Coordinates of C-alpha atoms and ligand atoms in Angstrom, one line a residue:
M1 CA 15.9 14.6 -24.6
V2 CA 18.5 13.0 -22.1
D3 CA 21.0 10.8 -23.3
W4 CA 21.8 7.0 -21.3
H5 CA 24.5 5.6 -20.8
V6 CA 23.3 1.3 -21.8
I7 CA 25.4 -0.6 -19.2
E8 CA 25.8 -3.9 -20.6
F9 CA 28.7 -6.4 -18.6
G10 CA 28.4 -9.7 -16.4
I11 CA 29.7 -10.9 -13.0
P12 CA 30.5 -14.9 -12.4
K13 CA 28.7 -16.4 -10.7
L14 CA 30.7 -17.9 -7.8
S15 CA 28.4 -20.8 -6.6
S16 CA 29.0 -22.5 -10.6
L17 CA 32.4 -22.1 -9.6
T18 CA 35.4 -25.2 -8.9
D19 CA 37.4 -24.5 -6.2
E20 CA 39.9 -24.4 -8.8
Q21 CA 39.0 -21.3 -11.0
L22 CA 38.1 -19.6 -7.4
E23 CA 41.6 -19.4 -6.6
G24 CA 42.1 -18.5 -10.7
L25 CA 40.0 -14.9 -10.0
Y26 CA 40.1 -14.3 -6.0
V27 CA 44.7 -14.9 -5.4
E28 CA 43.7 -12.2 -2.5
R29 CA 41.1 -14.2 -0.9
D30 CA 41.7 -17.2 0.7
G31 CA 38.8 -19.9 2.4
R32 CA 38.6 -23.8 2.6
W33 CA 38.5 -23.6 -1.4
S34 CA 42.1 -23.4 -1.8
S35 CA 44.8 -25.5 -2.6
A36 CA 47.4 -24.5 0.1
I37 CA 44.5 -25.3 3.5
K38 CA 43.1 -28.4 1.0
A39 CA 47.5 -28.9 1.0
A40 CA 47.8 -28.4 4.5
M41 CA 44.2 -31.1 6.1
R42 CA 46.2 -33.5 4.3
R43 CA 49.0 -33.3 5.5
F44 CA 48.2 -32.9 9.1
G45 CA 45.8 -35.9 8.3
T46 CA 42.8 -33.6 9.6
E47 CA 39.1 -33.2 8.2
K48 CA 38.6 -30.3 10.1
L49 CA 38.7 -27.1 9.9
D50 CA 38.3 -24.0 12.0
L51 CA 39.2 -21.0 9.6
D52 CA 37.3 -17.8 10.4
E53 CA 37.0 -14.9 8.1
N54 CA 39.7 -13.6 8.8
W55 CA 41.6 -16.3 7.8
A56 CA 40.2 -15.5 4.4
S57 CA 40.4 -12.1 4.1
R58 CA 43.8 -11.8 3.9
S59 CA 45.7 -12.5 1.0
P60 CA 47.5 -16.4 0.7
D61 CA 51.4 -14.6 1.4
W62 CA 50.0 -12.5 4.4
D63 CA 52.1 -12.1 7.5
C64 CA 52.1 -12.2 11.1
P65 CA 53.2 -7.9 12.6
G66 CA 55.0 -9.6 15.8
C67 CA 55.9 -12.9 14.6
G68 CA 56.8 -12.5 11.3
R69 CA 55.0 -16.0 10.4
R70 CA 53.6 -16.0 7.0
K71 CA 49.8 -18.9 6.9
P72 CA 51.4 -21.2 6.0
D73 CA 53.6 -21.9 9.4
L74 CA 50.7 -20.2 10.9
L75 CA 48.7 -23.1 10.7
R76 CA 48.4 -25.8 13.4
L77 CA 46.3 -28.4 14.9
S78 CA 44.6 -27.8 17.7
S79 CA 44.3 -30.4 21.3
A80 CA 40.7 -32.0 19.3
G81 CA 42.4 -32.0 16.2
V82 CA 40.5 -29.4 14.5
L83 CA 43.7 -27.2 11.8
L84 CA 43.6 -23.8 13.2
A85 CA 43.6 -20.9 10.0
R86 CA 41.9 -18.4 12.6
L87 CA 43.5 -14.5 12.9
D88 CA 43.0 -12.7 15.8
I89 CA 42.6 -8.3 15.6
H90 CA 44.9 -7.3 18.6
H91 CA 43.8 -4.3 20.2
D92 CA 45.4 -2.3 23.2
H93 CA 43.6 -2.0 25.5
L94 CA 44.4 1.0 26.8
T95 CA 41.5 1.8 24.0
D96 CA 39.5 0.6 26.5
H97 CA 40.5 2.2 29.5
F98 CA 38.1 5.9 29.9
K99 CA 35.2 4.4 28.8
S100 CA 35.6 1.5 32.0
I101 CA 35.7 5.3 33.8
L102 CA 32.8 6.5 33.2
H103 CA 31.2 3.3 33.4
A104 CA 32.6 3.5 37.1
K105 CA 31.1 7.5 37.9
L106 CA 27.8 6.7 35.7
G107 CA 27.2 3.3 35.2
P108 CA 26.8 1.6 31.9
Q109 CA 24.3 4.6 31.0
W110 CA 27.3 6.9 30.7
R111 CA 26.5 7.7 27.5
A112 CA 23.1 9.1 28.3
V113 CA 24.7 10.9 31.4
I114 CA 27.0 12.7 30.5
P115 CA 27.5 16.5 29.7
P116 CA 25.9 17.4 26.2
D117 CA 28.4 18.0 23.8
T118 CA 31.3 15.8 25.4
A119 CA 30.9 12.5 23.4
H120 CA 33.5 13.0 21.3
L121 CA 36.1 13.1 24.1
E122 CA 36.6 9.7 25.5
K123 CA 36.0 9.1 20.9
L124 CA 38.9 10.9 20.1
G125 CA 40.9 10.0 23.4
S126 CA 40.5 6.9 24.0
R127 CA 42.0 6.0 20.4
L128 CA 44.9 9.6 21.6
V129 CA 46.5 7.6 24.3
A130 CA 46.9 4.3 22.5
R131 CA 50.3 2.7 21.9
F132 CA 49.3 1.1 18.6
E133 CA 46.7 1.2 16.2
P134 CA 44.6 -2.3 16.0
S135 CA 45.7 -5.2 14.3
T136 CA 45.7 -8.5 12.7
V137 CA 47.9 -10.9 14.3
C138 CA 48.0 -14.8 14.9
L139 CA 46.1 -16.4 17.1
D140 CA 50.0 -17.0 19.0
C141 CA 50.7 -13.5 19.2
N142 CA 47.5 -13.1 20.5
G143 CA 47.2 -15.5 23.1
A144 CA 51.4 -14.6 24.0
D145 CA 49.9 -11.4 24.9
G146 CA 47.1 -12.6 27.3
A147 CA 49.9 -15.7 28.4
V148 CA 52.5 -12.5 29.8
K149 CA 50.0 -11.1 31.2
A150 CA 48.2 -13.8 33.0
K151 CA 51.8 -14.5 34.9
L152 CA 53.3 -11.2 35.6
Q153 CA 51.1 -9.9 38.2
E154 CA 52.8 -6.1 37.7
I155 CA 50.6 -6.0 34.2
P156 CA 48.3 -3.7 34.7
R157 CA 45.1 -4.8 32.6
S158 CA 45.2 -1.8 31.0
F159 CA 48.0 -2.7 29.2
S160 CA 48.4 -4.7 25.9
F161 CA 52.3 -5.2 24.0
R162 CA 52.1 -3.8 20.5
P163 CA 53.6 -6.2 17.8
S164 CA 56.7 -5.3 17.9
E165 CA 57.1 -5.8 21.8
I166 CA 55.2 -9.8 21.0
R167 CA 57.8 -10.3 18.6
R168 CA 60.9 -9.2 21.1
F169 CA 59.9 -12.2 23.9
V170 CA 58.3 -14.7 21.6
T171 CA 60.5 -17.2 19.5
A172 CA 58.4 -18.4 16.5
R173 CA 58.2 -22.1 15.2
P174 CA 56.1 -22.8 11.7
N175 CA 53.5 -24.6 13.4
A176 CA 53.4 -24.6 16.1
E177 CA 52.8 -22.5 19.6
H178 CA 55.6 -19.4 20.5
Q179 CA 57.6 -19.8 23.8
I180 CA 57.3 -16.7 25.9
D181 CA 60.2 -15.7 27.5
V182 CA 58.7 -13.8 30.6
E183 CA 61.4 -11.9 31.1
V184 CA 62.4 -10.1 28.1
A185 CA 58.3 -9.2 28.5
R186 CA 58.9 -8.1 31.9
A187 CA 62.4 -5.8 30.7
I188 CA 59.2 -4.4 27.6
F189 CA 57.0 -3.6 30.3
A190 CA 60.0 -1.9 32.8
E191 CA 60.5 -0.1 29.5
A192 CA 57.1 1.2 28.8
R193 CA 56.3 1.7 31.9
L194 CA 56.8 5.3 32.3
D195 CA 55.3 6.2 29.3
F196 CA 52.1 4.2 29.6
D197 CA 51.5 6.8 33.0
R198 CA 51.8 9.4 30.8
R199 CA 49.3 8.2 28.7
L200 CA 47.3 6.6 31.8
G201 CA 47.2 10.2 33.3
L202 CA 45.9 11.6 30.1
V203 CA 42.7 9.9 30.2
E204 CA 42.3 10.4 33.4
T205 CA 42.1 14.0 32.6
L206 CA 39.7 13.7 30.3
A207 CA 37.6 11.9 32.1
V208 CA 37.5 14.5 34.4
M209 CA 36.8 17.4 32.1
T210 CA 34.3 15.0 30.7
L211 CA 32.2 14.0 33.7
V212 CA 32.5 19.5 34.6
G213 CA 31.7 19.1 31.0
E214 CA 34.5 21.0 29.9
M215 CA 36.4 20.9 26.1
T216 CA 32.7 20.9 24.5
L217 CA 32.7 20.5 20.9
E218 CA 29.9 21.6 19.0
P219 CA 28.7 19.1 16.3
G220 CA 28.3 19.2 12.3
N221 CA 26.3 19.2 10.0
Q222 CA 28.8 16.6 8.2
P223 CA 27.3 13.2 6.6
S224 CA 28.6 11.2 8.4
M225 CA 31.9 9.3 7.4
L226 CA 29.7 5.6 8.3
A227 CA 27.2 5.8 6.8
G228 CA 28.3 8.1 3.6
N229 CA 26.8 11.0 2.2
P230 CA 23.2 10.0 1.6
M231 CA 22.9 12.8 -1.9
G232 CA 26.2 11.4 -2.9
M233 CA 27.0 10.6 -5.9
Y234 CA 28.7 7.6 -5.4
R235 CA 25.4 6.5 -3.1
H236 CA 23.0 7.9 -6.3
L237 CA 24.8 5.3 -8.6
H238 CA 23.8 2.8 -6.5
N239 CA 20.6 3.4 -5.9
W240 CA 20.5 3.9 -9.7
F241 CA 21.2 0.6 -10.0
L242 CA 18.7 -0.5 -7.2
R243 CA 15.8 0.2 -8.9
E244 CA 16.8 -0.8 -12.3
C245 CA 17.7 -4.2 -11.3
P246 CA 16.5 -5.4 -8.2
E247 CA 16.2 -8.9 -9.1
Q248 CA 20.0 -8.5 -9.3
H249 CA 21.0 -6.8 -6.9
T250 CA 20.2 -9.9 -4.9
M251 CA 20.8 -12.5 -6.9
V252 CA 24.6 -11.1 -6.6
S253 CA 24.5 -10.5 -3.0
K254 CA 23.4 -13.6 -2.6
D255 CA 25.8 -14.8 -4.3
V256 CA 28.2 -13.8 -2.7
E257 CA 26.7 -14.5 0.4
A258 CA 27.5 -18.2 0.0
F259 CA 31.0 -17.5 -1.7
E260 CA 31.4 -16.3 1.6
A261 CA 30.2 -18.2 3.5
R262 CA 32.0 -21.5 1.3
S263 CA 35.1 -19.9 2.3
V264 CA 35.3 -20.3 6.1
S265 CA 34.2 -23.1 8.1
R266 CA 33.7 -24.0 11.8
D267 CA 34.2 -27.4 12.6
G268 CA 36.3 -26.3 15.8
V269 CA 32.8 -24.2 16.7
A270 CA 30.8 -27.9 16.9
T271 CA 33.9 -29.9 19.4
A272 CA 33.6 -27.0 21.4
E273 CA 29.6 -27.2 22.1
R274 CA 30.5 -30.8 22.8
K275 CA 33.2 -30.3 26.1
K276 CA 31.3 -31.2 29.1
P277 CA 29.3 -29.1 30.3
R278 CA 30.4 -26.4 33.6
A279 CA 28.8 -25.8 37.3
V280 CA 26.4 -23.0 35.4
S281 CA 27.1 -19.3 37.8
R282 CA 25.0 -16.5 37.0
P283 CA 26.7 -12.9 37.5
T284 CA 25.8 -10.6 40.5
E285 CA 23.6 -7.4 40.4
A286 CA 27.1 -6.1 40.6
E287 CA 28.7 -7.7 38.0
I288 CA 25.2 -6.7 34.9
A289 CA 25.9 -3.0 36.6
V290 CA 28.4 -2.8 35.3
Y291 CA 28.5 -5.1 31.8
D292 CA 30.2 -3.4 28.8
G293 CA 27.1 -5.3 25.9
G294 CA 29.5 -7.7 26.0
G295 CA 30.3 -6.0 22.0
A296 CA 27.2 -4.1 21.7
F297 CA 27.0 -2.0 24.3
D298 CA 24.8 1.2 22.8
L299 CA 21.7 -2.0 22.4
W300 CA 22.4 -3.0 25.6
Q301 CA 22.4 0.3 27.0
A302 CA 19.7 1.1 24.7
A303 CA 17.2 -1.6 26.2
P304 CA 14.8 -1.1 29.0
S305 CA 15.6 -2.0 32.8
D306 CA 12.9 -4.8 32.6
W307 CA 14.4 -6.0 29.1
R308 CA 13.0 -9.6 28.8
C309 CA 14.1 -11.4 25.3
P310 CA 10.4 -11.2 23.7
A311 CA 11.1 -14.4 22.4
C312 CA 13.1 -17.3 25.0
G313 CA 11.8 -14.6 28.2
R314 CA 14.6 -15.2 29.6
D315 CA 15.8 -11.3 30.9
R316 CA 19.4 -9.4 31.1
R317 CA 20.7 -12.0 33.8
D318 CA 19.1 -15.0 32.5
I319 CA 21.4 -13.9 28.8
L320 CA 24.7 -13.6 30.0
R321 CA 26.7 -16.4 30.3
R322 CA 30.1 -17.4 32.0
S323 CA 32.9 -16.5 29.3
N324 CA 36.3 -19.0 28.6
N325 CA 37.8 -15.4 28.3
R326 CA 40.6 -14.9 31.5
K327 CA 39.9 -11.2 30.8
R328 CA 36.2 -11.0 29.7
L329 CA 33.9 -12.5 33.0
W330 CA 30.8 -12.5 31.5
A331 CA 29.4 -12.8 27.3
G332 CA 26.1 -12.3 26.3
K333 CA 25.1 -9.6 24.0
L334 CA 21.2 -8.0 22.4
V335 CA 21.1 -8.1 18.6
R336 CA 18.4 -6.3 16.9
H337 CA 15.1 -8.1 15.1
T338 CA 13.1 -7.7 12.9
E339 CA 9.6 -9.0 13.9
Y340 CA 6.9 -9.6 11.1
I341 CA 3.2 -8.5 11.5
I342 CA 1.1 -11.3 9.4
T343 CA -2.4 -9.6 8.5
D344 CA -4.2 -12.9 6.7
S345 CA -6.9 -11.0 5.2
V346 CA -7.1 -7.3 3.8
P347 CA -8.9 -5.7 6.7
D348 CA -11.3 -3.9 4.2
D349 CA -14.0 -6.1 3.4
E350 CA -15.7 -4.2 0.5
D351 CA -12.3 -4.9 -1.7
A352 CA -13.1 -8.5 -0.5
E353 CA -12.6 -9.8 -3.8
F354 CA -8.4 -8.5 -3.7
A355 CA -8.2 -10.5 -0.6
V356 CA -5.1 -12.7 -0.3
N357 CA -3.8 -15.3 2.3
A358 CA -1.4 -13.9 4.3
F359 CA 0.7 -10.4 3.7
I360 CA 3.5 -8.9 6.1
D361 CA 0.8 -5.7 7.9
R362 CA 4.1 -3.8 8.8
H363 CA 7.1 -4.5 11.3
E364 CA 8.6 -4.3 14.4
L365 CA 12.0 -3.9 15.4
H366 CA 13.2 -5.8 19.1
L367 CA 16.2 -6.3 21.1
I368 CA 16.5 -10.2 21.4
C369 CA 19.5 -12.2 23.4
L370 CA 22.4 -13.4 21.7
D371 CA 21.3 -18.0 22.5
C372 CA 17.5 -16.8 20.3
S373 CA 19.6 -14.6 16.7
T374 CA 21.6 -17.1 16.4
I375 CA 19.8 -20.2 15.5
M376 CA 19.6 -19.5 11.9
A377 CA 23.8 -19.6 11.6
G378 CA 23.9 -23.1 13.8
V379 CA 20.7 -23.9 10.9
K380 CA 22.5 -22.7 8.0
S381 CA 26.0 -24.1 8.8
R382 CA 24.3 -27.3 8.7
W383 CA 22.3 -27.3 6.2
P384 CA 24.1 -25.4 3.1
D385 CA 21.2 -25.0 0.4
I386 CA 19.5 -23.0 3.3
S387 CA 22.6 -21.0 4.0
A388 CA 22.7 -19.2 0.2
S389 CA 18.6 -18.4 1.3
D390 CA 16.2 -16.0 3.1
A391 CA 14.7 -18.2 5.8
L392 CA 13.9 -15.9 8.4
F393 CA 12.8 -16.8 12.2
Q394 CA 10.3 -15.4 13.5
F395 CA 9.4 -15.5 17.5
S396 CA 7.4 -18.2 17.3
D397 CA 9.8 -20.1 15.4
M398 CA 12.1 -19.8 18.5
R399 CA 9.9 -20.7 20.6
A400 CA 9.5 -24.2 19.3
I401 CA 13.0 -25.2 18.4
A402 CA 14.5 -24.1 21.4
T403 CA 15.0 -24.4 24.5
A404 CA 16.5 -21.6 27.5
T405 CA 17.7 -22.0 30.4
P406 CA 18.9 -18.4 32.6
N407 CA 22.9 -18.6 31.9
Q408 CA 23.2 -21.5 29.6
A409 CA 23.6 -22.0 26.0
H410 CA 19.7 -23.6 24.4
K411 CA 19.1 -26.3 23.7
V412 CA 18.1 -26.1 20.0
D413 CA 16.4 -28.9 18.1
W414 CA 18.1 -28.6 14.4
V415 CA 15.6 -31.2 12.9
A416 CA 12.8 -29.1 13.7
A417 CA 14.4 -25.9 13.3
E418 CA 15.3 -27.0 9.6
E419 CA 11.9 -27.4 8.5
H420 CA 11.0 -23.7 10.3
A421 CA 13.6 -22.6 8.9
R422 CA 12.1 -24.0 5.1
A423 CA 8.6 -23.3 6.4
S424 CA 9.8 -19.9 6.1
L425 CA 10.8 -18.8 2.6
P426 CA 7.1 -18.3 2.0
L427 CA 7.5 -15.6 4.1
A428 CA 10.7 -14.3 3.2
E429 CA 9.8 -13.8 -0.2
L430 CA 6.4 -11.8 0.9
T431 CA 9.8 -9.6 3.1
K432 CA 10.4 -8.7 -0.7
T433 CA 7.5 -6.8 -1.5
Y434 CA 6.9 -5.6 1.9
W435 CA 10.2 -4.1 1.1
K436 CA 9.8 -2.8 -1.6
H437 CA 6.6 -1.1 -1.0
H438 CA 7.5 0.4 2.8
N439 CA 11.0 1.7 0.7
E440 CA 8.5 3.3 -1.9
A441 CA 7.2 5.3 0.6
V442 CA 10.2 6.5 3.1
G443 CA 11.2 7.4 -0.3
C444 CA 8.5 9.5 -1.0
R445 CA 8.6 10.9 2.8
A446 CA 12.3 12.1 2.0
V447 CA 11.4 13.9 -0.7
Y448 CA 8.3 15.1 0.7
R449 CA 10.3 16.6 3.9
S450 CA 12.9 18.1 1.0
L451 CA 10.2 20.0 -0.7
L452 CA 9.1 21.3 2.0
T453 CA 11.7 22.8 3.2
K454 CA 12.4 24.4 -0.3
C455 CA 9.2 25.6 0.1
G456 CA 9.9 27.8 3.4
G457 CA 7.3 24.8 4.8
N458 CA 4.1 26.0 2.6
K459 CA 2.2 22.4 1.8
Q460 CA 0.4 23.5 -0.4
R461 CA 3.8 24.1 -2.9
A462 CA 5.7 21.3 -1.3
W463 CA 3.0 18.6 -2.9
I464 CA 2.2 20.2 -6.4
R465 CA 5.9 19.5 -6.8
L466 CA 6.0 16.6 -5.4
S467 CA 2.9 15.7 -7.9
S468 CA 6.2 16.5 -10.5
Y469 CA 8.4 14.9 -8.9
Y470 CA 6.6 11.9 -9.6
A471 CA 4.7 12.9 -12.6
A472 CA 6.5 10.7 -15.2
E473 CA 6.5 7.5 -12.5
F474 CA 2.2 8.2 -12.2
A475 CA 2.0 8.9 -15.6
G476 CA -0.6 5.9 -15.9
L477 CA -2.4 6.7 -12.9
E478 CA -5.9 8.1 -12.5
E479 CA -5.8 9.4 -9.5
P480 CA -1.2 10.2 -9.6
E481 CA -2.7 12.7 -6.4
G482 CA -4.1 9.8 -4.1
W483 CA -1.3 7.2 -4.8
L484 CA 0.7 9.8 -2.8
D485 CA -1.9 10.6 0.2
F486 CA -1.3 6.7 0.5
L487 CA 2.2 6.5 0.6
L488 CA 2.8 9.7 2.9
S489 CA 0.2 7.6 4.8
E490 CA 1.9 4.3 4.6
A491 CA 5.2 6.2 5.4
D492 CA 4.2 7.3 8.9
R493 CA 2.2 3.9 9.0
I494 CA 5.2 1.4 8.8
G495 CA 8.4 4.0 8.2
I496 CA 9.2 3.4 11.7
D497 CA 12.6 4.7 13.7
D498 CA 15.2 2.7 14.7
P499 CA 14.4 3.1 18.7
F500 CA 17.1 1.2 19.9
R501 CA 19.5 3.7 18.2
L502 CA 20.8 6.5 20.9
P503 CA 21.6 10.4 19.7
A504 CA 24.1 9.8 16.7
S505 CA 27.2 11.2 18.4
V506 CA 31.1 11.9 16.4
A507 CA 31.8 9.1 14.0
Ligands
LIG601 ZN1 52.5 -13.9 15.0
LIG602 ZN1 16.3 -15.2 23.4

């Protein structure tokens, strides 16, 4: 006899809460709904707000480690009259230097061609030489670091000021950009120079060691820190919850997502879109060869050399756009996309009476360009009711609603995009059944594989143990064996690996 914990508890429906109730419940969060932000919009006389997730997820009494200002003093109007409530993550550019050496020597595929078991040197070495850990700072402090480096040519690209150093060369005022004392910044750099050069030297030494395959590290078998231990008890509890309450899980997740969307505001982005278009420029072959993937380096490397976006048809060169960031000439990246392959009827005619009109036969994983992948985000920010839904775009939708031009943003027909997003809701429903089936099949395969190992590869014994593992669940089935067989063959058919994941490296 097994004793059970029977648990019943409530989670507030965030979508039903007023702004005031949200504020009472989430004192540690911030957002478009907070009384401080509403008061500031009245005080600055604007209706437009640019509030990002960094701001929303830092508490209302957060203060900047650079200038020391608190949130109310950080707010100011942009030149376009948008109230800026944004925070940046400031990182030491020295931590990118290791990568750029390997990149320069071996090309963009360096991760795949460095000697075996040396990948950890880049990861750990880059962190080792950093002068400071990444820090959330205010826009003005991050901007001050860039502004000083633009003025002082003697400062190398890989140097960044620590937040505590930024504090020394800026004069902070409430609700205004910093005044910068360039001479103080120059003196700070001069002070830091010797130490910085030693760190550079260390990176170069480590890079040489990597290239010649020294100081290798044999990988261990510990579960990845990022993914969590698949056998761990936390995962076990979470999986139990997912299995027992799949609908509640979906409802709660959607409610939380909608809450995040309700916290941020992107009026500034729309303003930026209205700027007059600049002359279109194209990256050279050499620039493409050294491109860092725009924040998705692994995917940029994983894509075949003749990659084209399956939705808009543009190639690597076409999808890059001139960026506003002085230090990053180009912007653009590859993004994972799941495409569902729909079948109109059950292929086996014998079962014609059970035929359904359309169902998802399988899925495929593709890499698409950032412009294609962000159309849905654009739809969701325009139509709040769609934002809480599972609307999805397939390649045919993206082609129908966006006009693609090399090195430019897509021209999106937003009216058509809204229609396509709404029309996708029945398909979104089908994906739920599909993923349930997929997960069941893949789960069954995982159990079978682990039993096979335990049985020393003896298939017959593993099969018997698999049947008894599922005995309780299949008690009512006439042919439980046939069902398991079916699940395993389904796992082989639809339980595909991610083709764009590079061999695991040390987390
Ligand atoms: Zn600051
Ligand atoms: Zn595309």
